[in-house]
Short mmCIF file of C-alpha atoms in Angstrom, two decimals:
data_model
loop_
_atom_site.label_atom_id
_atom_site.label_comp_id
_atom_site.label_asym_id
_atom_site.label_seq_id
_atom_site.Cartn_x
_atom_site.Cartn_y
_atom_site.Cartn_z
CA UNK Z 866 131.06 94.86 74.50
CA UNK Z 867 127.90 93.35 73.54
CA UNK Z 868 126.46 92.86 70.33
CA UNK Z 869 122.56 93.47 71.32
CA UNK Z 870 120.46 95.22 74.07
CA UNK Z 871 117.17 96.19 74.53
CA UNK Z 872 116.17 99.21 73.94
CA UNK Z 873 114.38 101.60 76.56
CA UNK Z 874 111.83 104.42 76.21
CA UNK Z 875 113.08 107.65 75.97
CA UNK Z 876 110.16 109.13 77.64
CA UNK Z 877 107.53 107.19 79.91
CA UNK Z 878 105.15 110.65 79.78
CA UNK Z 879 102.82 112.53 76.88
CA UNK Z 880 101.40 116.26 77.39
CA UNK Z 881 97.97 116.07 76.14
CA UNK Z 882 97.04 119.89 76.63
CA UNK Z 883 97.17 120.50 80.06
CA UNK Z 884 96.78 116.95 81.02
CA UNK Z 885 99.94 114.60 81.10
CA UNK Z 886 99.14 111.32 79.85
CA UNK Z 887 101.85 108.36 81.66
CA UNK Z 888 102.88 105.43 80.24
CA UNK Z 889 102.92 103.77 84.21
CA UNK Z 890 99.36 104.36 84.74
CA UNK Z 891 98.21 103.67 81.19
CA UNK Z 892 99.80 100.03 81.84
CA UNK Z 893 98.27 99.81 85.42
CA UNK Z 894 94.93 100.10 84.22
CA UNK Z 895 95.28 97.72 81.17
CA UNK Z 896 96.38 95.32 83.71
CA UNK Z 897 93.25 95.64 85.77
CA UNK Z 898 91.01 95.32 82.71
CA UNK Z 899 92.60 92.22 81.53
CA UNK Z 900 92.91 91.17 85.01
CA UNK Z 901 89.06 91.33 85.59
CA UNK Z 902 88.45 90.05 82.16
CA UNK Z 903 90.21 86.67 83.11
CA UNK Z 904 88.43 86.80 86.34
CA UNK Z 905 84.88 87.31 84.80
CA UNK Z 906 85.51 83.98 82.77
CA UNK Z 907 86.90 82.23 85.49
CA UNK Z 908 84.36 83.38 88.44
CA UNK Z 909 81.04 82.54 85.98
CA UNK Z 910 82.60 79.19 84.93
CA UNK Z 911 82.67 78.33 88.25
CA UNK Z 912 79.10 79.05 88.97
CA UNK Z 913 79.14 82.65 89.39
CA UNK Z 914 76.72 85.97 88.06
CA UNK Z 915 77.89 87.71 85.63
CA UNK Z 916 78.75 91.21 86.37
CA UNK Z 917 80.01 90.14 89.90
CA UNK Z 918 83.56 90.00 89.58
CA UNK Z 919 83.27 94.43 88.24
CA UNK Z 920 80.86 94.84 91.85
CA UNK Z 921 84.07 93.29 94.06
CA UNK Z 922 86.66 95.18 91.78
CA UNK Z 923 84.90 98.67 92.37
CA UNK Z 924 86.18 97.84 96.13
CA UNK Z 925 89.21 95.88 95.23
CA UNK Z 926 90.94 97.83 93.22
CA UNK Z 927 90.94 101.41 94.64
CA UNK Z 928 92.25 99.35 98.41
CA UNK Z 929 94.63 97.83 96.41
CA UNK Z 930 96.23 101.04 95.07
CA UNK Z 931 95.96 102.47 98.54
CA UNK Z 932 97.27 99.47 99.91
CA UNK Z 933 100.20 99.47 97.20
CA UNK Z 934 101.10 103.03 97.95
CA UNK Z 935 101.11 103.01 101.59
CA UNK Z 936 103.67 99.93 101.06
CA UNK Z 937 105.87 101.71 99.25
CA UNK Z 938 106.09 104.85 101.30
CA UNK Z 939 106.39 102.76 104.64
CA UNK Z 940 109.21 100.46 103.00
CA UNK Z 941 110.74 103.41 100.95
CA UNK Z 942 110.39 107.16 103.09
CA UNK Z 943 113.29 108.39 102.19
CA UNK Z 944 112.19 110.42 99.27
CA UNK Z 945 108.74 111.88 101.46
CA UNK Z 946 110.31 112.21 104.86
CA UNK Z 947 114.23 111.97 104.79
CA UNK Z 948 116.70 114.73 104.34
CA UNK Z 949 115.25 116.98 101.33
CA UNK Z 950 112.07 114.91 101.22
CA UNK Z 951 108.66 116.60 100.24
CA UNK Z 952 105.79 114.84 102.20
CA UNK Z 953 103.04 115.94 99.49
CA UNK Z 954 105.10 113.46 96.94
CA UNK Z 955 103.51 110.71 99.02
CA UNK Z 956 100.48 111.10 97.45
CA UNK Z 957 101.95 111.54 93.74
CA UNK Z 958 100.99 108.05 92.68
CA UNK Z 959 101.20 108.77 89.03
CA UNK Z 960 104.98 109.23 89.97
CA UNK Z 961 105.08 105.37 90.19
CA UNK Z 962 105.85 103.34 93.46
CA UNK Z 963 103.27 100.58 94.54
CA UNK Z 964 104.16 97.91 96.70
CA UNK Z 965 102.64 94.65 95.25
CA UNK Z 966 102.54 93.28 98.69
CA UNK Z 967 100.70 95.98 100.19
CA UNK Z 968 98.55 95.64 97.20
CA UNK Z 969 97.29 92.67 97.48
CA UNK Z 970 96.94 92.87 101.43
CA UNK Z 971 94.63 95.54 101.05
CA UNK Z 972 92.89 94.88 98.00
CA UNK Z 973 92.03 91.39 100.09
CA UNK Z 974 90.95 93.39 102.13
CA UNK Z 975 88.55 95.30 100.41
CA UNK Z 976 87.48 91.97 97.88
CA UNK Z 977 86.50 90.49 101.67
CA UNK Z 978 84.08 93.75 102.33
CA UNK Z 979 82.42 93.36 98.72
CA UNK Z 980 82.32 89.46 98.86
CA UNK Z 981 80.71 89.79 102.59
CA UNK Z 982 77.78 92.27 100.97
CA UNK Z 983 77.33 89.96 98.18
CA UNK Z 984 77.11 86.58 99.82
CA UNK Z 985 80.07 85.42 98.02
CA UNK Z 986 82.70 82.71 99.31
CA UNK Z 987 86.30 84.83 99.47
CA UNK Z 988 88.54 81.77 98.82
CA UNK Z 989 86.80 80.52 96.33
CA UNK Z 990 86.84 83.72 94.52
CA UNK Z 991 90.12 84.68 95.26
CA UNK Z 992 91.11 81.08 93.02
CA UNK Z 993 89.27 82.60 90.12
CA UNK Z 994 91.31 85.43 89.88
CA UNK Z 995 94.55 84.20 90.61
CA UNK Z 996 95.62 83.90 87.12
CA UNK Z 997 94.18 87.43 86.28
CA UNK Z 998 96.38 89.26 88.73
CA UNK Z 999 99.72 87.33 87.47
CA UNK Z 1000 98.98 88.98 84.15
CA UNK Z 1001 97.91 92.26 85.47
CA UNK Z 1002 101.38 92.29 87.86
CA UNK Z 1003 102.92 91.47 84.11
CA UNK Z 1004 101.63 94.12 81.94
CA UNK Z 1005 101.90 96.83 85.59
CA UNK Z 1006 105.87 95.80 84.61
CA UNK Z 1007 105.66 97.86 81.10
CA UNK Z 1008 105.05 100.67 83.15
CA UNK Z 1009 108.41 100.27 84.71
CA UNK Z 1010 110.17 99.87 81.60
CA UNK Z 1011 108.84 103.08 80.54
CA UNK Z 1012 109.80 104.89 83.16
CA UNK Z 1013 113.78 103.29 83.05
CA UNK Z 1014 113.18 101.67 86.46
CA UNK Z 1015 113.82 98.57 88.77
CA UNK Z 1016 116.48 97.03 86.66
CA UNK Z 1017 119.36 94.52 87.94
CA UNK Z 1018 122.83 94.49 88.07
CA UNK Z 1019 125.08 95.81 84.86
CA UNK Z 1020 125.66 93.09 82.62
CA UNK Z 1021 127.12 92.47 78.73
CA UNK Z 1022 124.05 89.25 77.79
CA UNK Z 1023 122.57 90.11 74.84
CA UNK Z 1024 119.65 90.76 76.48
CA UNK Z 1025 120.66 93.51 78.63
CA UNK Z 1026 118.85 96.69 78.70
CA UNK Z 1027 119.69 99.63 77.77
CA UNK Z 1028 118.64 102.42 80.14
CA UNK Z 1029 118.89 106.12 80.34
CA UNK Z 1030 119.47 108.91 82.80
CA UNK Z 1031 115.81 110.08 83.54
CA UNK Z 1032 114.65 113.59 84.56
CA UNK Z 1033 111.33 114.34 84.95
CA UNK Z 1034 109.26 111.57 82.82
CA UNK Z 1035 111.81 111.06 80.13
CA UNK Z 1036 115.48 110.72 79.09
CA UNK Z 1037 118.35 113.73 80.03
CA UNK Z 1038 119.83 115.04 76.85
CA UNK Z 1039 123.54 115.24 76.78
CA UNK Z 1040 125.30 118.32 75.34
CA UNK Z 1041 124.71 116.65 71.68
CA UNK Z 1042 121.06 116.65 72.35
CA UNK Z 1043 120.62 113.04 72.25
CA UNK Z 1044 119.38 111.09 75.71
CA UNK Z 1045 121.84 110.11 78.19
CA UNK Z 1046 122.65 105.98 78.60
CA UNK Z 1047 123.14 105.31 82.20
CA UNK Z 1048 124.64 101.30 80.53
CA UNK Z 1049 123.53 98.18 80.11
CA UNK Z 1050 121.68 95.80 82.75
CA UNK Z 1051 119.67 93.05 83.30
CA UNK Z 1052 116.03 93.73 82.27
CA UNK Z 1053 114.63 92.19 85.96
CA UNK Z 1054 111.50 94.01 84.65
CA UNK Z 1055 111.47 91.34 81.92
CA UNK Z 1056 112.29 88.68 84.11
CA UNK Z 1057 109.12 89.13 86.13
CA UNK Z 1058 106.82 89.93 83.28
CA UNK Z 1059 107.70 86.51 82.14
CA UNK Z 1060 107.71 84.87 85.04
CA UNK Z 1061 104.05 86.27 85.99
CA UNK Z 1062 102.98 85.08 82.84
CA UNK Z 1063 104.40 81.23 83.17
CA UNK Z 1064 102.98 81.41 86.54
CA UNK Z 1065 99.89 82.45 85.41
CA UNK Z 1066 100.13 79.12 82.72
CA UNK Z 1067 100.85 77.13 85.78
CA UNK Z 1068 97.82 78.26 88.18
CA UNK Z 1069 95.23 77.52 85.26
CA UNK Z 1070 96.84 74.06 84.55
CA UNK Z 1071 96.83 72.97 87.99
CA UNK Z 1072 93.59 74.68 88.46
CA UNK Z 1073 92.05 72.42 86.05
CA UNK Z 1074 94.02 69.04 87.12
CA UNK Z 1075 93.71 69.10 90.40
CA UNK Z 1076 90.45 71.30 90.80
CA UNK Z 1077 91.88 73.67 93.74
CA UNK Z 1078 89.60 75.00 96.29
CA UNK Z 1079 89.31 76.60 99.30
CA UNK Z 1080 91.73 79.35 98.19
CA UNK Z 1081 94.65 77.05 96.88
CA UNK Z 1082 95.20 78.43 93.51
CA UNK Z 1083 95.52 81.80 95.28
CA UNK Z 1084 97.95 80.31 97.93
CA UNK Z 1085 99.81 78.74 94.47
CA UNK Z 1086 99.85 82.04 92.73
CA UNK Z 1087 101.55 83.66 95.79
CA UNK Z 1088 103.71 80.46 96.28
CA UNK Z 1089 105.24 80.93 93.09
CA UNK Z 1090 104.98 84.80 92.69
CA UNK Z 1091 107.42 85.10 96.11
CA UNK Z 1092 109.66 82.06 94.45
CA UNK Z 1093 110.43 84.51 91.27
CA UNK Z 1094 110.41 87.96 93.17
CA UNK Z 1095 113.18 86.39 95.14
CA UNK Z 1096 115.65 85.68 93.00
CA UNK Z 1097 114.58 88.51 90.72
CA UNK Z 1098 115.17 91.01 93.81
CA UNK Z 1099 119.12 89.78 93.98
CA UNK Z 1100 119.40 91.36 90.69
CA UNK Z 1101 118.44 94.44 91.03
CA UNK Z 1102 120.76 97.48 92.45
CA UNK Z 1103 118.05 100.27 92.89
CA UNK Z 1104 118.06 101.91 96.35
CA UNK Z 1105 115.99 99.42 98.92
CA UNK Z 1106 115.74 99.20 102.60
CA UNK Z 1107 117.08 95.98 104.07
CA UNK Z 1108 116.76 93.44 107.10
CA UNK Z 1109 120.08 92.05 108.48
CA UNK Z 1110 121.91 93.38 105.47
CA UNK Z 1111 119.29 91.50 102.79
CA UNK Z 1112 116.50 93.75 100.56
CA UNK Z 1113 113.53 94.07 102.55
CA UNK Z 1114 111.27 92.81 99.83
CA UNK Z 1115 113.74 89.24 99.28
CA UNK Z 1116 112.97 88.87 103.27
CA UNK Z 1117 108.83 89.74 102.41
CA UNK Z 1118 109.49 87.06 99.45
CA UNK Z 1119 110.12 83.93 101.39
CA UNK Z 1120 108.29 85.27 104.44
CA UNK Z 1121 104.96 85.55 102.41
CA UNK Z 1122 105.92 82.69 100.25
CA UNK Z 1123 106.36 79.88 103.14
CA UNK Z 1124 103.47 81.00 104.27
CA UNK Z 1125 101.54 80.24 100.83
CA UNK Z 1126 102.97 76.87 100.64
CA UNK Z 1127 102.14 76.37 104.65
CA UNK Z 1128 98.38 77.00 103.24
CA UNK Z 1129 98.46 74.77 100.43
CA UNK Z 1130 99.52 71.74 102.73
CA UNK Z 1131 97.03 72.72 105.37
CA UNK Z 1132 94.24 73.09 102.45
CA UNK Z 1133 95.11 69.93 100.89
CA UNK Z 1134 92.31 67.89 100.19
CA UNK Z 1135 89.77 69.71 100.54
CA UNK Z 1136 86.53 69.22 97.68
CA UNK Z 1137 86.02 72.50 95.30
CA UNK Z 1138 82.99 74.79 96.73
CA UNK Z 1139 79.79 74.42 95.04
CA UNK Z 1140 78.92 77.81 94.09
CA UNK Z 1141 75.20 78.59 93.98
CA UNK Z 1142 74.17 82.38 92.53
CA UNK Z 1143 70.31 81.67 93.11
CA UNK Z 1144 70.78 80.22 97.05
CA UNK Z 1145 72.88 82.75 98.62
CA UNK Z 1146 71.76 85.00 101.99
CA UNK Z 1147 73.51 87.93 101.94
CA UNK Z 1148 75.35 89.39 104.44
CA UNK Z 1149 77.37 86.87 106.32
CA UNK Z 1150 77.26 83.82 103.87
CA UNK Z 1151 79.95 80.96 104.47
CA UNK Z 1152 83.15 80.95 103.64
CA UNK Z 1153 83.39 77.45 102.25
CA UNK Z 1154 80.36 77.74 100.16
CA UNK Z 1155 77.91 79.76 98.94
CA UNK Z 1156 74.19 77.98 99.02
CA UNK Z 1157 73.19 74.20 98.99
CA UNK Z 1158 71.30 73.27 96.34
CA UNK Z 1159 72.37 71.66 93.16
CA UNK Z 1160 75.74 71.89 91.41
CA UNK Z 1161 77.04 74.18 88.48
CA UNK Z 1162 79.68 74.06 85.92
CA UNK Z 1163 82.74 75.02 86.62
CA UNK Z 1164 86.13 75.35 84.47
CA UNK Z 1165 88.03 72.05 84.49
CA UNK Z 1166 87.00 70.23 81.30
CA UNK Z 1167 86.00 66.80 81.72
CA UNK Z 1168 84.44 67.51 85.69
CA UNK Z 1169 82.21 64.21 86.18
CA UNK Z 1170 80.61 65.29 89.84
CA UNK Z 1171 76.84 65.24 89.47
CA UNK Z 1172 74.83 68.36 90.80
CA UNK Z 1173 74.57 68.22 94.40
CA UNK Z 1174 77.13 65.25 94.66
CA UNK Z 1175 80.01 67.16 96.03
CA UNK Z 1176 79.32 69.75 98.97
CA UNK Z 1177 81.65 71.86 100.58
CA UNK Z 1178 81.56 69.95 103.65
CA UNK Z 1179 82.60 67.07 102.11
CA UNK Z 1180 85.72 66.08 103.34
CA UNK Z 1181 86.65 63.19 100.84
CA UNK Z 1182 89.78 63.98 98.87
CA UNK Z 1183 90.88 64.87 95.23
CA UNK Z 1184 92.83 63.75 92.66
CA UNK Z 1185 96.18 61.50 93.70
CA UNK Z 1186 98.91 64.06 93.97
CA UNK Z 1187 96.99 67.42 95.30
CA UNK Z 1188 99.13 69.80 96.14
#
């Protein structure tokens, strides 16, 4: 028996009126605030206008939820078009169920569009918000605990967590009128919020040490989201589609995370863009760079290039051990 657990909500939903206020969506929006936050620093640090990184997120982020939700229903139909299934519950969002990979595929998507308008370079601005969407993915994991979902195997650490029956946004009762515990398990939600967060950590620092370009801090971020997901997916025992007998979403982990590293290698080398607010075009700017005139600051402390010195055509190579 153990001697600790974590505890779980009892209810992951709040009637206010008429209007039901959920813990899952309350947590997916504070993790696209703080996700944009980081971004803003990051993206005008690097030579970029103010107010930019809110103009790409008002395309961004609604594509990513789209993109999340068709993910999940594709990967997960059971519930909308099995045996018993109600179609309309495909479109119940607030319900919970977003795919990060179909997420991020489609939010891409949509942060390409807005970048395109706006003249801006896509891989360099998908490195400045690398970090951002590690902590967003963390704090979207809250909404999970709230809701008593995605957790591993049972287990008796002291860490395990404690989890309840659920019906309809919060704990079953039991005849004595207290909630229902379905046992004790392994908190994978916790795992990944953590992880997301060192990962995070690890993007900035070799952000700053080996001044990635060209998308690379992206390609990292994915690198080492897939490496956690993976193991993290072993855990967990909720119902999941598989491939040859292994969780769909382990296969999408090394699939997608190859590929990052595949990227990195190809990329390495490769000088940081010069990012230029006051020389763009338009429509149709480059993808390495975005004007040609003189250089800006950018976030890693110490930087030494002179303005101008360094363009993105410049094939010379960075620090010793680029990765």
């Amino acid at each position: 028996m153990t001697l600790a657990a974590i505890p779980s909500p009892t209810r992951g939903v709040w009637e206010l009126g008429p209007f039901p206020i959920r813990a899952y969506a309350l947590c997916i929006i504070a993790g696209i605030v703080a996700a944009c936050w980081i971004a803003e620093r990051r993206w005008v640090a690097r030579g970029g206008r103010p107010g930019e990184v809110l103009d790409i997120a008002v395309w961004a982020v609604p594509s990513g939820i789209v993109g999340g939700r068709l993910y999940h229903v594709v990967t997960t139909p059971q519930p909308y078009f099995g045996e018993g299934g109600d179609p309309l519950r495909a479109f119940a969002i607030w319900e919970g169920g977003l795919g990060i990979w179909g997420a991020i595929a489609l939010g891409g998507v949509g942060a390409w569009i807005a970048c395109r308008r706006r003249g801006i370079p896509l891989p360099a601005f998908g490195d400045a918000i690398a970090p951002g969407l590690l902590v967003a993915q963390a704090i979207g994991r809250l909404g999970n605990w709230f809701n008593n979902e995605l957790y591993g195997s049972p287990t008796d650490l002291p860490w395990a967590l404690r989890v309840h029956e659920w019906d309809g946004g919060r704990a079953a009762l039991g005849a004595d009128g207290q909630p229902v515990v379905a046992g004790l398990f392994h908190p994978t939600f916790l795992y990944e919020l953590l992880w997301c967060l060192a990962a995070a950590a690890v993007v900035v620092w070799a952000d700053r040490r080996f001044r990635l370009s060209h998308g690379r801090a992206f390609a990292l971020y994915v690198a080492l989201y897939c490496a956690g997901r993976f193991w993290i997916e072993l855990l967990r025992i909720d119902p999941a589609n598989t491939v040859l007998g292994v969780r769909l979403n382990v296969v999408t982990a090394a699939v997608v995370g190859l590929l990052a590293v595949a990227y990195l290698v190809w990329q390495r080398g490769r000088p940081r863009e010069v990012i230029h607010p006051g020389d763009r075009t338009g429509d149709g700017a480059d993808d390495d760079t975005a004007g040609t005139g003189g250089g800006t600051a950018d976030e890693a402390p110490g930087s030494t290039d002179a303005p101008g010195a360094r363009r993105s055509g410049d094939r010379s190579h960075d620090a010793p051990g680029q990765s």
